[in-house]
Amino acid sequence: MSNIVTLGEIMLRLSPRDNLRVVQSNEFDVCYGGGEANVAVSLSAFGHKTYFVSKVVKNEIGEACLRSLLAHGVNIDYIARGGNRLGIYYLETGTSLRPSKVIYDRANSSIAESTINDFDFSTIFKDKNWFHFSGITPALSDSCAKITELALIEAKKAGLIVSVDLNYRKKLWTSEKAISVMRPLMKYVDVCIGNEEDADLVLGFKAHGVDVNKGTLDKNAYHEIFKEMKKEFGFKVIASTLRESFSATHNGWSAVMLSDDKFYVSNHYDINPIYDRVGGGDSFSAGLIHGLLTLSDKDALEFAVAASALKHTILGDFNEASIEEINSLVKGNTSGRVVR
Amino acid sequence: MSNIVTLGEIMLRLSPRDNLRVVQSNEFDVCYGGGEANVAVSLSAFGHKTYFVSKVVKNEIGEACLRSLLAHGVNIDYIARGGNRLGIYYLETGTSLRPSKVIYDRANSSIAESTINDFDFSTIFKDKNWFHFSGITPALSDSCAKITELALIEAKKAGLIVSVDLNYRKKLWTSEKAISVMRPLMKYVDVCIGNEEDADLVLGFKAHGVDVNKGTLDKNAYHEIFKEMKKEFGFKVIASTLRESFSATHNGWSAVMLSDDKFYVSNHYDINPIYDRVGGGDSFSAGLIHGLLTLSDKDALEFAVAASALKHTILGDFNEASIEEINSLVKGNTSGRVVR
Amino acid sequence: MSNIVTLGEIMLRLSPRDNLRVVQSNEFDVCYGGGEANVAVSLSAFGHKTYFVSKVVKNEIGEACLRSLLAHGVNIDYIARGGNRLGIYYLETGTSLRPSKVIYDRANSSIAESTINDFDFSTIFKDKNWFHFSGITPALSDSCAKITELALIEAKKAGLIVSVDLNYRKKLWTSEKAISVMRPLMKYVDVCIGNEEDADLVLGFKAHGVDVNKGTLDKNAYHEIFKEMKKEFGFKVIASTLRESFSATHNGWSAVMLSDDKFYVSNHYDINPIYDRVGGGDSFSAGLIHGLLTLSDKDALEFAVAASALKHTILGDFNEASIEEINSLVKGNTSGRVVR
Amino acid sequence: MSNIVTLGEIMLRLSPRDNLRVVQSNEFDVCYGGGEANVAVSLSAFGHKTYFVSKVVKNEIGEACLRSLLAHGVNIDYIARGGNRLGIYYLETGTSLRPSKVIYDRANSSIAESTINDFDFSTIFKDKNWFHFSGITPALSDSCAKITELALIEAKKAGLIVSVDLNYRKKLWTSEKAISVMRPLMKYVDVCIGNEEDADLVLGFKAHGVDVNKGTLDKNAYHEIFKEMKKEFGFKVIASTLRESFSATHNGWSAVMLSDDKFYVSNHYDINPIYDRVGGGDSFSAGLIHGLLTLSDKDALEFAVAASALKHTILGDFNEASIEEINSLVKGNTSGRVVR
Amino acid sequence: MSNIVTLGEIMLRLSPRDNLRVVQSNEFDVCYGGGEANVAVSLSAFGHKTYFVSKVVKNEIGEACLRSLLAHGVNIDYIARGGNRLGIYYLETGTSLRPSKVIYDRANSSIAESTINDFDFSTIFKDKNWFHFSGITPALSDSCAKITELALIEAKKAGLIVSVDLNYRKKLWTSEKAISVMRPLMKYVDVCIGNEEDADLVLGFKAHGVDVNKGTLDKNAYHEIFKEMKKEFGFKVIASTLRESFSATHNGWSAVMLSDDKFYVSNHYDINPIYDRVGGGDSFSAGLIHGLLTLSDKDALEFAVAASALKHTILGDFNEASIEEINSLVKGNTSGRVVR
Amino acid sequence: MSNIVTLGEIMLRLSPRDNLRVVQSNEFDVCYGGGEANVAVSLSAFGHKTYFVSKVVKNEIGEACLRSLLAHGVNIDYIARGGNRLGIYYLETGTSLRPSKVIYDRANSSIAESTINDFDFSTIFKDKNWFHFSGITPALSDSCAKITELALIEAKKAGLIVSVDLNYRKKLWTSEKAISVMRPLMKYVDVCIGNEEDADLVLGFKAHGVDVNKGTLDKNAYHEIFKEMKKEFGFKVIASTLRESFSATHNGWSAVMLSDDKFYVSNHYDINPIYDRVGGGDSFSAGLIHGLLTLSDKDALEFAVAASALKHTILGDFNEASIEEINSLVKGNTSGRVVR
């Protein structure tokens, strides 16, 4: 069991029942989620001690959000309380030819307006092993970018392994801004997760022969990109999920990884139907961190891709799949026979 | 933006949650819909001014029905109030091998018992461009047949374009009765929508080589039928959707159209899973009307078929898809990737 | 119309809404079910008089359970009242790569703790035609094994046809215990239903070339096993469903039967998506009993497999499909077109 | 245990959740009910064999309706199947200053359009003790009035006790019509239930000093009316509930009865809050029938008023209170302490 | 029928089901509301043409909000589209000793950040009779204060009657700020609605002998204050509701008004239980405007207080009571007897 | 902030929505609760570190139960995992004249079948201040009685203050058994909570002049009993709530306490309507423990009675009221005015 810290935003998620549209709904299902919180929850389910660092408004909505983290075993001691609001995202879950739709209302959230005084990273990182963040956190505000950098400096000082999920969000910043903020942070990163599009828009890489909008993905092209990325940034591990989007409810799912100069291609899963794909990438990150901490590289990748494949069958941002269930899938049990 | 009038029945739709059966349900989801109302709602969403003409009972159910139209931007000034009841249909949504089931309780509705005195079509059609009706309206009662005929006469007098969706309903009348009522009305019609079965049962056409119950559909046969129909009735445009029924949740979907002696075959969509196929035909009619008013013939057909394909992913009779979403599908974006 | 008796346990079934997990749920859908009760309900829907024999606790939960049987036309006159509790099972309905999960809390139920004094089988079997039980009933407790044996003796005395669904449940007993209890009961059985795994674990048969966990099933191997089983136990009819598990939501479904030395292979159904597969085997047993009572052998098997295929599209343990709907499927209508 | 027959209409009841209004609702709670069916259900719960006579449409809605009766132990063998529809009533449950509202859509129901050929009363009344009807049944249609008369003639021939609940419904007929139909039927009636308003509008009595719309009710006036009614019609028992309407959620509740020249005034209950008052009168009728069959006159009245007081705390038309619960209330236990 | 304009903010309202707390809820009921929008909706229900002026974000939440207004018959032609977000308020509905709780998340809404360029009041007020606003609108932002002032100038220019609901919101501004902004606006106001606390905090009045937190309210003191207010500001009509708060579910409700030097005290209503008191004041304002436009002063006050009493029995911000229902209450029908 | 340990059973609570009866429900609301767990949850909300000691089954239901505790800030490190099942109780929430009903299905739970080897109390009580248990825990089984005794011995050894809630449960044991087990445990107890009935049935006290079933309660009689109890058992503090049961939805609520020879009578609260009274006593115990740890005796009692009064307005076993809300009630704010 390791001690793992993640830093980022957690939001209130409001979504119509089933596949209804927002304009049709007079009730919203409520849950809470956000990239780095999702990673912490998964890792907690895998048996690690996890600490989520953020700032959360001090009202009933904030309280409900914290309860959700507590219920999933995430430590909230380093979550600052205060500020104006919890960010919100509305999720319309699509089906078949109709894509899912995310509508953000996250500006002016407590974390976006937090300052470096809200966090004492030397205390936070004491006796911890791993620090994970994503490209979303520094995109929230200039202050959050500063906080992220400070966290990285302290994490390295304290000897933690650092992972990042590049996760480009065009609603939060431009590619130019992203590159100017994120490139300098890469020197602190050991494990880099992100697809070709993220590498392009967040780090300025121009990949060739890879089109993430196509159904088919060129794995060799990924090998090339990863080798270049490793050369430039010195990442120890680089990984990316490969999503084939056949429809809103039918995806292919696999992943690739470069580690120790070895390139791994995972098993491929056919996910049909998808129940909720939000948080799929986060569950991969969590699976990979768990895998790298406890398994061989090859098994780590297989664990990560199976964990995130299962996430697509679970409602909400959080991956409620257990290690046993994930391992059963890794072993090839995709038959879906009733477990009694 | 055009001013479009539709005439027909709107019903209360009661349906069990999800795929439950009526006998299992102790609650029904409530919405309102009916062929011509559905067309008006779609056209309103596409930016047109729409007017639904009908008669609706003066009680809370009628009030709720009107609110539903108002909420979707449909003008209700020409809806007469009174009579005994709003018609009802119960919808059991099937899945996989089990077909959906519609149970009608629509007899003695206010519209079925309405008379020509309930409507002043010369006022209604003033400053309007297009009039749409379906084969359901005259089937409701002899009085409704008379009202429909009167509406057509006045529509033509006022210079409107007229479209019809033939839409045979065997619970409402026999084919013999349908033919005797509908054939004489065709002289007023510019745009005729209906598949081979409708043409046979409503207009008395005997088509060859087309079996709508088969998975595969012979598009050439449609071309032949359309040419004959054009010759006989002088329709300017004839169109039909082509549904391949693989299961209750999986259909193929495309359409064909004859216009200006050109025969068009649309893109083909694979819809899997279907969320709600009721109103699929109506959303095609609306899409076609919008297309013929604003686009080239070819683009009109593609818009109509994409609009109605999307309808299958939306619960309720009304098509809640936007022009932007439909155009994205027309451009080939069927990947279902999350829109953020 | 026949008079049919079934004996066994009925449980309270608690399941999260849709495909939620138990840990995510703050409400459970409630229904009641259990192998032999499910069979009685189906047979009642097919027009037979059915009698369910069990013991049910005398409180509100027991009352609700009985109401569920009554509502489905099952006679409850021979259900003893008393004991401590109704058994419970929690059902998590999986999707795609995630299997469904059943969590039992059935120990110490009223039926498990019932004694032979709770039932007067000579009265129960008076003027009845058929008796059905499953391998679950004698597995509940030693007392239940005794009750089952007594029931079989009395059923034979009264001249009833006897059917069994072998239905191995590893949470209830070991294979060794099952074999020691069940083998001696086979001499009373006319119709034996069970797959290769059941035959192995419940009756001690070692089959060759059949792997029920594989997607593909070797029908010839079943023919061989059935012939051997017939030789040893003298069954008049032996049948098994063949489930191909592609995923939790996609199965292939068919069945095989040996009767009068003829081996029948049924139509094959592709079920996608599955709505609820619990009770699928029970609906097959009921279909087969109905078929053997009213149809030719071949038609009996087709009715049974179509009935149980439809069950997969219906929520709850009980098969709410009508004879008309089943016959429509038997005739090949798998198109899922709306029934109006 | 007696064998009791009731005759009348059962309807589909659709009501918004909680105290929402119809225009606010996109789902309706579903249950089934109607005066005489409600009486049968109560009497079944009290241990009697009950038979409901009606005509119910042969579709899924009719099937669901019958299941509801079966679940409550009511025999449905004498319910004719066929006709066009099940009547519907929409119920908006008020609160405080806002009254509940019932919107009927019951015209052209199967029972309203049934004929005397649908029922064979000599068979129906064989081996039965008691026949109950209400003033609603003959009001449904002239044919129903005829059926009611025929039933009364046959009931008397077969020696049954006959009770009526006068129950005036102004939406169904005028007072003049009611009087012309109902007065001639009174000669068959032994037990007459109805308040002063019913006596006035249904039987033509002009009462003095009683205003049912007032909060306070003059019990002596009731004594006078009852004596006159007895003289004129020869009723053996006359009873009426006394409702004090303080608000939609707060009522006083008691009853008076004349039997064997003795006038009884029941205990008075303060019901606050009322959960659902629909069916309150029917539960009184059922309680009185049960009481007159098994208790002293005084106890019969107390049982009836306590049963119907409890009904106000139960959702739906049917009274789900048990004999034990009613007796506990009769004994004065109104404290509402938790029963463990 | 008059043409009435209101100006202000409309918010998304999210509330737990029933009386659950936010921290307990995994679903929120959704509706839309805000002081001036609520007034417009009521007036539309009373038969007036109403126009709501605001700015609403251009996304699905904004669209749903507008649909809600359209469904209630409110014209949305003068609602500017754009900006960042729709304000939100979370409502926990209390009960008994536990008060309801409102949690605002309304900062940075589209209306708060709107500018005078978003509205063309000379067009808006053309052919309109009445303009209503509240103390909330200018409190939203300095820009909104400016917009309000501009609206008032133009309204007066166009000859409209102007009403205000003072409505102090301590979360939005201080009393000092409120006084500095609101006092200068009073010269445009004809009808002023507000209790003693509002008069104090918004206009700087120091009232004597009135304590709105007490159960009992001194009506004479109100007469004095109103006379002083009239002298200073020249209001033609001044009115206030009088709420006696016995508990979260039990209030007394009445109102007082000064008009033409006559002081009116309304009927008193005991509201128990309260279903939803949010919007109670707005429904009074709407009732008063309707009353002053169509009734005598005395009847206007009675209509307003009855309308707002009924609002307490209806869920949501909007008053769904009809003129008929309000008039029935005005006439003294508080018995809550079922309306059939 | 103190460190507080509680020991006992936590159950799955299943309850129909609103005030429906079990037999009417096809869904149950799910929550978790039990006397000592409820106390721990309250104390955690008041800012204390709390540890719940129990044994919980190792399946999804057990997991969901633990999540509920974690979400409320209760430490679960000392909860043994294993055994057969989580106990269940079904709750029907009554209203008005109909009492709430609890149906237990708790036999053979993991905690009832736990042994002293499941708990290491010397570790558990290290660095803790207070230990609370109730009369339910030793009633679960002989083994649980032994565990309780062992816990008490170790608690005293470790210097903790000990409180007990006598809480007699007639379904679990007889009064004779209760007395024989509980009396010997009293020597370890500092704070004894329980009403006169508990004192009688659990400790063998015969009280005079107190009838807990009566609406009125004689406070002086309580003073006498408390003095006697103190003399015999040496309790430092004795307290009891006083519930006046007017109906299922309307109670009076207050409490009395003897401490340091001073007798305190609390404020009296009128609770109408009650939303959920289950857990009312536990919330009093928690309030009293918090009060005795942080306030004067008088204030402690007022805090406890206000906390538990508020609990009656909150759904579920757990008291979701905050210190601020409780203090507001203590200060006399019972007006229920909206908190904005």
Short mmCIF file of C-alpha atoms in Angstrom, two decimals, chain E residues 96-97 99 213 244-251, chain F residues 329 332-338:
data_model
loop_
_atom_site.label_atom_id
_atom_site.label_comp_id
_atom_site.label_asym_id
_atom_site.label_seq_id
_atom_site.Cartn_x
_atom_site.Cartn_y
_atom_site.Cartn_z
CA SER E 96 -41.72 21.61 11.62
CA LEU E 97 -38.85 22.92 13.78
CA PRO E 99 -36.42 25.91 8.72
CA ASN E 213 -39.85 37.99 13.66
CA GLU E 244 -46.82 34.70 11.31
CA SER E 245 -44.18 32.00 11.50
CA PHE E 246 -45.31 29.29 13.88
CA SER E 247 -43.06 26.70 12.34
CA ALA E 248 -41.54 25.81 8.98
CA THR E 249 -44.79 24.10 8.05
CA HIS E 250 -47.35 26.31 9.77
CA ASN E 251 -47.80 30.01 9.07
CA LEU F 329 -33.22 25.99 18.37
CA GLY F 332 -35.71 29.61 21.03
CA ASN F 333 -35.82 30.05 17.27
CA THR F 334 -38.73 27.76 16.46
CA SER F 335 -40.29 30.06 13.88
CA GLY F 336 -39.08 28.07 10.90
CA ARG F 337 -38.37 31.20 8.84
CA VAL F 338 -36.32 30.52 5.72
#
